[in-house]
Coordinates of C-alpha atoms in Angstrom, one line a residue:
X134 CA -10.2 3.8 83.0
X135 CA -8.5 0.6 84.2
X136 CA -7.0 -2.0 81.8
X137 CA -8.4 -5.5 82.6
X138 CA -5.1 -7.1 81.4
X139 CA -2.8 -5.0 83.6
X140 CA -4.9 -3.6 86.4
X141 CA -3.3 -0.2 85.6
X142 CA -5.5 2.8 85.3
X143 CA -5.0 5.1 82.3
X144 CA -5.1 8.7 83.5
X145 CA -7.3 11.3 81.9
X146 CA -5.9 12.8 78.7
X147 CA -4.2 16.1 79.4
X148 CA -6.6 19.0 78.9
X149 CA -4.3 20.9 76.6
X150 CA -4.6 18.2 73.9
X151 CA -8.3 19.3 73.3
X152 CA -6.9 22.3 71.4
X153 CA -3.9 20.6 69.8
X154 CA -3.3 20.7 66.0
X155 CA 0.0 19.3 65.0
X156 CA 2.3 20.2 62.1
X157 CA 4.5 17.1 61.6
X158 CA 8.0 17.5 60.2
X159 CA 10.6 14.8 59.3
X160 CA 13.7 16.8 60.4
X161 CA 16.4 14.9 58.6
X162 CA 14.6 15.3 55.3
X163 CA 13.2 18.8 55.9
X164 CA 16.7 20.2 56.8
X165 CA 18.5 18.6 53.9
X166 CA 20.6 16.2 56.0
X167 CA 22.4 13.3 54.2
X168 CA 20.1 10.4 54.8
X169 CA 22.5 7.6 53.8
X170 CA 26.0 9.2 54.3
X171 CA 28.9 7.6 52.5
X172 CA 31.8 6.4 54.7
X173 CA 33.9 9.3 55.5
X174 CA 31.3 11.9 54.3
X175 CA 31.2 14.9 56.7
X176 CA 27.9 14.9 58.5
X177 CA 27.9 18.6 59.1
X178 CA 29.0 21.6 57.0
X179 CA 32.1 23.3 58.5
X180 CA 31.1 26.5 60.1
X181 CA 27.4 26.1 59.2
X182 CA 24.7 26.5 61.8
X183 CA 23.1 23.3 63.1
X184 CA 20.5 21.9 60.7
X185 CA 17.9 22.0 63.5
X186 CA 18.3 25.8 63.4
X187 CA 16.9 25.7 59.8
X188 CA 13.5 25.0 61.3
X189 CA 13.5 28.3 63.1
X190 CA 11.7 30.3 60.4
X191 CA 9.2 27.5 60.0
X192 CA 8.0 27.9 63.5
X193 CA 6.2 31.1 62.7
X194 CA 4.9 29.4 59.5
X195 CA 3.4 26.7 61.7
X196 CA 1.7 29.3 63.8
X197 CA 0.4 31.2 60.8
X198 CA -1.0 27.9 59.5
X199 CA -2.9 27.6 62.7
X200 CA -1.0 24.8 64.4
X201 CA 0.0 24.9 68.0
X202 CA 2.1 21.8 68.1
X203 CA 5.3 20.7 66.2
X204 CA 5.6 17.0 65.8
X205 CA 9.2 16.0 64.9
X206 CA 10.3 12.7 63.3
X207 CA 13.4 11.1 64.9
X208 CA 16.2 13.5 66.0
X209 CA 18.4 11.0 67.9
X210 CA 21.8 9.9 66.7
X211 CA 21.3 7.2 64.0
X212 CA 23.1 5.7 61.0
X213 CA 20.7 6.6 58.2
X214 CA 17.0 7.4 58.2
X215 CA 16.7 8.1 61.9
X216 CA 15.0 4.8 62.9
X217 CA 18.3 2.9 63.2
X218 CA 19.2 4.6 66.5
X219 CA 22.8 4.7 67.8
X220 CA 22.2 6.8 70.9
X221 CA 18.8 7.7 72.3
X222 CA 20.2 10.5 74.5
X223 CA 22.2 12.4 71.9
X224 CA 20.9 14.6 69.0
X225 CA 21.9 13.3 65.6
X226 CA 25.1 15.1 64.6
X227 CA 23.6 15.7 61.2
X228 CA 21.0 17.9 63.0
X229 CA 23.1 19.5 65.7
X230 CA 23.6 19.0 69.4
X231 CA 21.9 19.6 72.7
X232 CA 22.2 23.3 72.4
X233 CA 20.5 23.2 69.0
X234 CA 17.7 21.2 70.5
X235 CA 17.4 23.6 73.4
X236 CA 17.1 26.5 70.9
X237 CA 14.3 24.7 69.0
X238 CA 12.5 23.9 72.2
X239 CA 12.7 27.4 73.4
X240 CA 11.5 28.7 70.0
X241 CA 8.5 26.4 70.3
X242 CA 7.7 27.6 73.9
X243 CA 8.0 31.3 72.8
X244 CA 5.3 30.7 70.2
X245 CA 3.0 28.5 72.2
X246 CA 3.9 25.4 70.2
X247 CA 3.8 22.1 72.0
X248 CA 6.7 19.8 71.0
X249 CA 6.3 16.1 70.2
X250 CA 9.3 13.8 69.6
X251 CA 9.5 10.4 67.9
X252 CA 10.3 7.7 70.4
X253 CA 12.0 4.8 68.6
X254 CA 12.0 2.2 71.4
X255 CA 11.1 -1.0 69.5
X256 CA 14.5 -1.5 68.0
X257 CA 18.0 0.1 67.4
X258 CA 20.5 0.2 64.6
X259 CA 23.3 -2.4 64.4
X260 CA 25.8 0.3 65.1
X261 CA 24.3 1.1 68.5
X262 CA 27.1 0.5 71.1
X263 CA 24.7 -1.5 73.3
X264 CA 24.0 -3.9 70.5
X265 CA 27.7 -4.1 69.5
X266 CA 28.6 -5.0 73.0
X267 CA 25.7 -7.5 73.4
X268 CA 26.6 -9.2 70.2
X269 CA 30.2 -9.6 71.4
X270 CA 28.8 -11.3 74.5
X271 CA 28.7 -8.4 76.9
X272 CA 26.4 -7.9 79.8
X273 CA 24.0 -5.9 77.6
X274 CA 22.9 -9.2 76.0
X275 CA 19.6 -9.1 78.0
X276 CA 18.6 -6.0 76.1
X277 CA 18.2 -8.1 72.9
X278 CA 17.0 -11.5 71.9
X279 CA 19.7 -13.8 70.4
X280 CA 19.6 -17.3 68.8
X281 CA 17.0 -19.4 70.7
X282 CA 15.4 -16.2 72.0
X283 CA 14.8 -14.9 68.5
X284 CA 11.2 -15.3 67.1
X285 CA 9.8 -16.7 63.9
X286 CA 11.8 -16.1 60.8
X287 CA 14.7 -14.8 62.9
X288 CA 15.2 -18.1 64.6
X289 CA 17.9 -20.5 63.5
X290 CA 20.7 -20.6 60.9
X291 CA 18.7 -18.8 58.2
X292 CA 18.4 -15.7 60.3
X293 CA 20.9 -13.2 61.6
X294 CA 21.0 -14.8 65.0
X295 CA 19.0 -12.1 66.7
X296 CA 15.4 -10.9 66.6
X297 CA 14.7 -8.1 64.2
X298 CA 12.1 -5.5 63.6
X299 CA 9.9 -7.0 60.8
X300 CA 12.7 -8.9 59.3
X301 CA 15.1 -5.9 58.8
X302 CA 18.6 -7.2 59.8
X303 CA 19.7 -3.6 60.2
X304 CA 17.1 -3.1 63.0
X305 CA 17.8 -5.4 66.0
X306 CA 14.7 -5.7 68.2
X307 CA 14.9 -4.8 71.8
X308 CA 13.9 -7.4 74.4
X309 CA 10.8 -5.8 75.9
X310 CA 10.5 -8.6 78.4
X311 CA 13.6 -7.3 80.2
X312 CA 13.7 -4.9 83.1
X313 CA 16.7 -3.3 81.5
X314 CA 14.8 -2.3 78.4
X315 CA 11.9 -1.0 80.5
X316 CA 14.4 1.2 82.4
X317 CA 16.0 2.4 79.2
X318 CA 12.6 3.5 77.9
X319 CA 11.7 5.3 81.1
X320 CA 15.1 7.1 81.1
X321 CA 14.8 8.1 77.4
X322 CA 11.3 9.4 77.6
X323 CA 11.9 11.4 80.8
X324 CA 15.2 12.8 79.6
X325 CA 13.7 14.6 76.6
X326 CA 10.6 15.7 78.5
X327 CA 12.9 17.2 81.0
X328 CA 14.6 19.1 78.2
X329 CA 11.4 20.6 76.9
X330 CA 9.3 18.1 75.0
X331 CA 5.6 17.8 75.8
X332 CA 4.5 14.7 73.9
X333 CA 5.7 11.4 72.4
X334 CA 4.9 9.5 69.2
X335 CA 5.8 5.9 70.2
X336 CA 7.1 4.4 67.0
X337 CA 5.8 1.0 65.9
X338 CA 4.0 0.7 69.2
X339 CA 1.9 -2.0 67.6
X340 CA 4.9 -4.4 67.5
X341 CA 5.4 -4.3 71.3
X342 CA 3.3 -6.0 74.0
X343 CA 0.9 -3.4 75.4
X344 CA 2.0 -4.5 78.9
X345 CA 5.4 -3.1 78.2
X346 CA 4.0 0.4 77.7
X347 CA 1.7 -0.1 80.7
X348 CA 4.8 -0.7 82.8
X349 CA 6.8 2.3 81.3
X350 CA 4.3 5.2 81.1
X351 CA 3.2 5.4 84.7
X352 CA 6.9 5.9 85.7
X353 CA 7.1 8.7 83.1
X354 CA 3.8 10.4 84.0
X355 CA 4.9 10.4 87.7
X356 CA 7.4 13.1 86.7
X357 CA 5.5 14.6 83.7
X358 CA 1.7 14.3 84.4
X359 CA 0.8 16.5 81.5
X360 CA 2.7 14.6 78.8
X361 CA 0.7 13.1 76.0
X362 CA 1.6 9.7 74.4
X363 CA 0.5 8.6 70.9
X364 CA 1.2 5.1 69.9
X365 CA 1.7 4.2 66.2
X366 CA -0.8 1.5 65.6
X367 CA -1.8 0.5 62.0
X368 CA -4.2 -2.4 62.3
X369 CA -6.2 -4.2 65.0
X370 CA -8.2 -3.2 68.1
X371 CA -7.3 0.4 68.5
X372 CA -9.4 0.9 71.7
X373 CA -8.2 -2.3 73.2
X374 CA -4.6 -1.3 72.6
X375 CA -5.1 2.1 74.2
X376 CA -6.7 0.6 77.3
X377 CA -4.1 -2.2 77.7
X378 CA -1.1 0.0 77.0
X379 CA -2.3 3.2 78.8
X380 CA -1.2 5.4 75.9
X381 CA -3.5 8.4 75.4
X382 CA -4.2 7.6 71.7
X383 CA -3.2 5.8 68.6
X384 CA -2.9 6.7 64.9
X385 CA -6.2 6.4 63.1
X386 CA -5.0 4.6 60.0
X387 CA -8.4 3.1 59.4
X388 CA -9.9 6.5 58.8
X389 CA -6.9 7.6 56.8
X390 CA -7.4 4.7 54.4
X391 CA -11.1 5.2 54.1
X392 CA -10.6 8.9 53.4
X393 CA -8.2 8.5 50.4
X394 CA -9.8 5.3 49.1
X395 CA -13.3 6.8 49.1
X396 CA -12.1 9.9 47.2
X397 CA -10.0 7.9 44.8
X398 CA -12.8 5.3 44.0
X399 CA -15.7 7.7 44.3
X400 CA -17.2 5.5 46.9
X401 CA -18.4 7.4 50.0
X402 CA -20.1 4.3 51.3
X403 CA -16.7 3.1 52.6
X404 CA -16.1 6.4 54.4
X405 CA -19.6 6.2 55.9
X406 CA -18.8 2.8 57.4
X407 CA -15.6 4.0 58.8
X408 CA -17.1 7.1 60.3
X409 CA -19.5 4.9 62.3
X410 CA -16.4 3.0 63.6
X411 CA -14.7 6.3 64.4
X412 CA -17.7 7.4 66.5
X413 CA -17.4 4.2 68.5
X414 CA -13.7 4.9 69.1
X415 CA -14.5 8.4 70.3
X416 CA -16.6 6.8 73.1
X417 CA -13.3 5.3 74.5
X418 CA -10.5 7.7 73.5
X419 CA -9.7 10.6 71.2
X420 CA -8.0 9.2 68.0
X421 CA -5.0 10.9 66.3
X422 CA -6.2 11.8 62.8
X423 CA -4.3 12.6 59.7
X424 CA -4.4 12.4 55.9
X425 CA -0.6 12.2 55.4
X426 CA 2.6 11.4 57.3
X427 CA 6.2 10.4 56.7
X428 CA 5.4 6.8 55.9
X429 CA 2.8 7.1 53.1
X430 CA 2.3 8.5 49.7
X431 CA 1.2 12.2 49.7
X432 CA -2.5 12.7 49.6
X433 CA -2.2 15.0 46.6
X434 CA -0.4 12.1 44.8
X435 CA -3.0 9.6 45.9
X436 CA -6.1 11.4 44.8
X437 CA -5.0 14.7 43.1
X438 CA -4.9 18.1 44.7
X439 CA -8.6 18.9 44.2
X440 CA -9.8 15.8 46.0
X441 CA -7.0 16.2 48.6
X442 CA -8.8 19.5 49.5
X443 CA -11.9 17.5 50.5
X444 CA -9.7 15.2 52.6
X445 CA -8.6 18.3 54.6
X446 CA -12.3 19.2 55.1
X447 CA -12.9 15.8 56.6
X448 CA -9.7 16.0 58.7
X449 CA -10.8 19.3 60.3
X450 CA -14.5 18.6 60.8
X451 CA -14.5 15.1 62.4
X452 CA -13.5 14.2 66.0
X453 CA -9.9 13.6 66.8
X454 CA -6.5 15.3 67.3
X455 CA -5.5 16.3 63.8
X456 CA -2.0 16.4 62.3
X457 CA -0.9 18.1 59.1
X458 CA 2.2 16.6 57.4
X459 CA 4.6 19.3 56.3
X460 CA 4.0 20.2 52.7
X461 CA 0.5 18.7 52.5
X462 CA -0.8 22.2 53.3
X463 CA 1.0 23.3 50.0
X464 CA -0.3 20.3 48.0
X465 CA 3.2 18.8 47.8
X466 CA 3.4 15.5 45.9
X467 CA 5.5 12.5 46.6
X468 CA 5.3 8.7 46.1
X469 CA 6.4 6.1 48.6
X470 CA 7.9 3.0 47.1
X471 CA 9.1 -0.3 48.7
X472 CA 12.7 0.2 47.7
X473 CA 15.9 1.5 49.2
X474 CA 15.2 5.2 49.6
X475 CA 11.6 4.7 48.8
X476 CA 10.6 7.2 51.5
X477 CA 12.8 10.0 50.3
X478 CA 10.3 11.5 48.0
X479 CA 7.7 12.0 50.8
X480 CA 10.4 13.5 53.1
X481 CA 11.8 16.4 51.1
X482 CA 13.9 19.3 52.1
X483 CA 12.1 22.6 52.8
X484 CA 13.4 25.8 51.3
X485 CA 15.4 28.1 53.5
X486 CA 12.3 30.2 54.4
X487 CA 8.6 30.0 53.8
X488 CA 8.8 33.0 51.4
X489 CA 10.6 30.7 49.0
X490 CA 7.7 28.3 48.6
X491 CA 6.3 28.0 45.1
X492 CA 3.1 30.0 44.7
X493 CA 1.1 27.1 43.3
X494 CA 0.3 25.8 46.8
X495 CA -1.0 29.1 48.2
X496 CA -4.7 28.1 47.6
X497 CA -4.2 24.9 49.6
X498 CA -2.5 26.8 52.4
X499 CA -5.4 29.3 52.6
X500 CA -7.9 26.3 52.8
X501 CA -5.9 24.8 55.7
X502 CA -5.9 28.2 57.5
X503 CA -9.7 28.6 56.9
X504 CA -10.5 25.1 58.2
X505 CA -8.1 25.3 61.2
X506 CA -9.6 28.7 62.0
X507 CA -13.0 27.0 62.0
X508 CA -11.7 24.3 64.4
X509 CA -10.3 26.9 66.7
X510 CA -13.7 28.7 66.9
X511 CA -15.3 25.3 67.6
X512 CA -12.9 23.4 69.9
X513 CA -15.7 21.0 70.7
X514 CA -14.9 19.3 67.3
X515 CA -12.1 17.3 69.0
X516 CA -14.9 15.0 70.5
X517 CA -17.5 15.5 67.8
X518 CA -19.5 12.6 66.5
X519 CA -20.5 12.4 62.8
X520 CA -24.1 11.9 61.8
X521 CA -24.4 11.2 58.0
X522 CA -27.4 13.0 56.5
X523 CA -27.0 12.2 52.8
X524 CA -25.1 9.4 51.1
X525 CA -24.5 8.4 47.5
X526 CA -21.3 7.2 45.7
X527 CA -20.2 10.7 44.7
X528 CA -21.9 12.7 47.5
X529 CA -21.7 12.7 51.3
X530 CA -23.3 15.1 53.8
X531 CA -22.9 15.0 57.5
X532 CA -23.4 16.9 60.7
X533 CA -20.5 17.2 63.2
X534 CA -22.2 17.1 66.6
X535 CA -20.7 18.2 69.9
X536 CA -21.3 16.7 73.3
X537 CA -23.4 19.7 74.3
X538 CA -25.5 19.6 71.1
X539 CA -23.3 21.9 69.0
X540 CA -23.6 21.3 65.3
X541 CA -22.1 22.2 62.0
X542 CA -23.0 20.8 58.5
X543 CA -20.6 19.5 55.9
X544 CA -21.3 18.5 52.4
X545 CA -18.9 16.9 49.9
X546 CA -19.4 16.1 46.3
X547 CA -17.1 14.6 43.6
X548 CA -19.4 15.0 40.6
X549 CA -19.1 16.9 38.3
X550 CA -16.0 18.3 40.2
X551 CA -14.7 18.1 43.8
X552 CA -16.5 20.6 45.9
X553 CA -17.3 21.1 49.6
X554 CA -19.3 23.3 51.9
X555 CA -18.9 23.8 55.7
X556 CA -21.7 25.7 57.4
X557 CA -21.6 26.7 61.1
X558 CA -24.4 28.6 62.7
X559 CA -23.9 32.4 62.6
X560 CA -20.9 32.2 60.3
X561 CA -20.3 32.6 56.6
X562 CA -20.0 29.2 55.0
X563 CA -16.6 27.9 53.8
X564 CA -17.0 27.0 50.2
X565 CA -14.3 24.7 48.8
X566 CA -14.0 24.8 45.0
X567 CA -10.4 23.6 44.2
X568 CA -8.8 24.8 41.0
X569 CA -8.9 22.4 38.1
X570 CA -5.9 20.3 37.7

């Protein structure tokens, strides 16, 4: 498919992604790293293994869940939460070093897990040496936008004197109109693909001109033709962004919102409308689907664990490339707030090993395993369209329909209690009757 705005053809999505189910982990939080270290606070424990090594026992857990991909939040050197990068080519010392990354990448390969990294290429932290030098008048100045090059609220004396990411002065925006930034992005993406990554989440891709990505990704695919690129896009024309930017997919926030909102409000009409939109998107690309991630309140906190179970049924029976956020498969709870540290509750530390998880989440884990097993037996679901067969405020039934006429039936009800059935020809039905809360 060729973008009309760039004339650049977007290559076919790598075939391996048809079978991908991601388990997403925010590594700084999951490994118990200090998120906002105090000045002088040691970033590592003397003599202790690298924190990335703490993910080793969780790789087998991901496989037992049914996932075949590990999606990591930011692992590059940064000042606090990982998105204020100070060095794109170095592992955050709170997590380890290159050797620790290599061990993790090898652990993934040994288990058949693809590895996706978080590419923060829209902005850096103010402590990044390139920004420090640019601010002092160095030759790196073209990497950023200062003074009269700053946009909107960042322009003039009221602002910091440089363009920022969404008004956050701690996050200077890169100048994506410069060749130097384009070359930096190509170098970073290739560097970690060379070291063993298979895919990239492009952070805040929505805030960057799609033409930038269209200039970067062909140079990366030249060396890594099987790499997969997922752009973070929240609002707007998803299919248009995919085609103009040449990414493989974008995050399907529209379906995420309709899923939890329909469950919370007992209004499946909203979900029905969105599923029609989702079918249209599938005509043009395969969306990246989810019911939770590191930026949003946990689904079990949004709607309760019982209704969250129905959200998982939806996630695993509609078209798309699904992702499970670590802990959602255990019905973890956590609220996101718009305050300093407001993400911490949804980015918790994992115990030392899966055997130390509380038993209360075991039923949700089994449900995930059952539904992921269903999806493994029916890989055509990645491109399935949804045909609604029954609709009422508290009830929704639909058929997931494959390109070759394959079909399975799903029914959801919220009254008198959350319940779901998934029926595939020749298989025992999956009956979902969550425990009362």
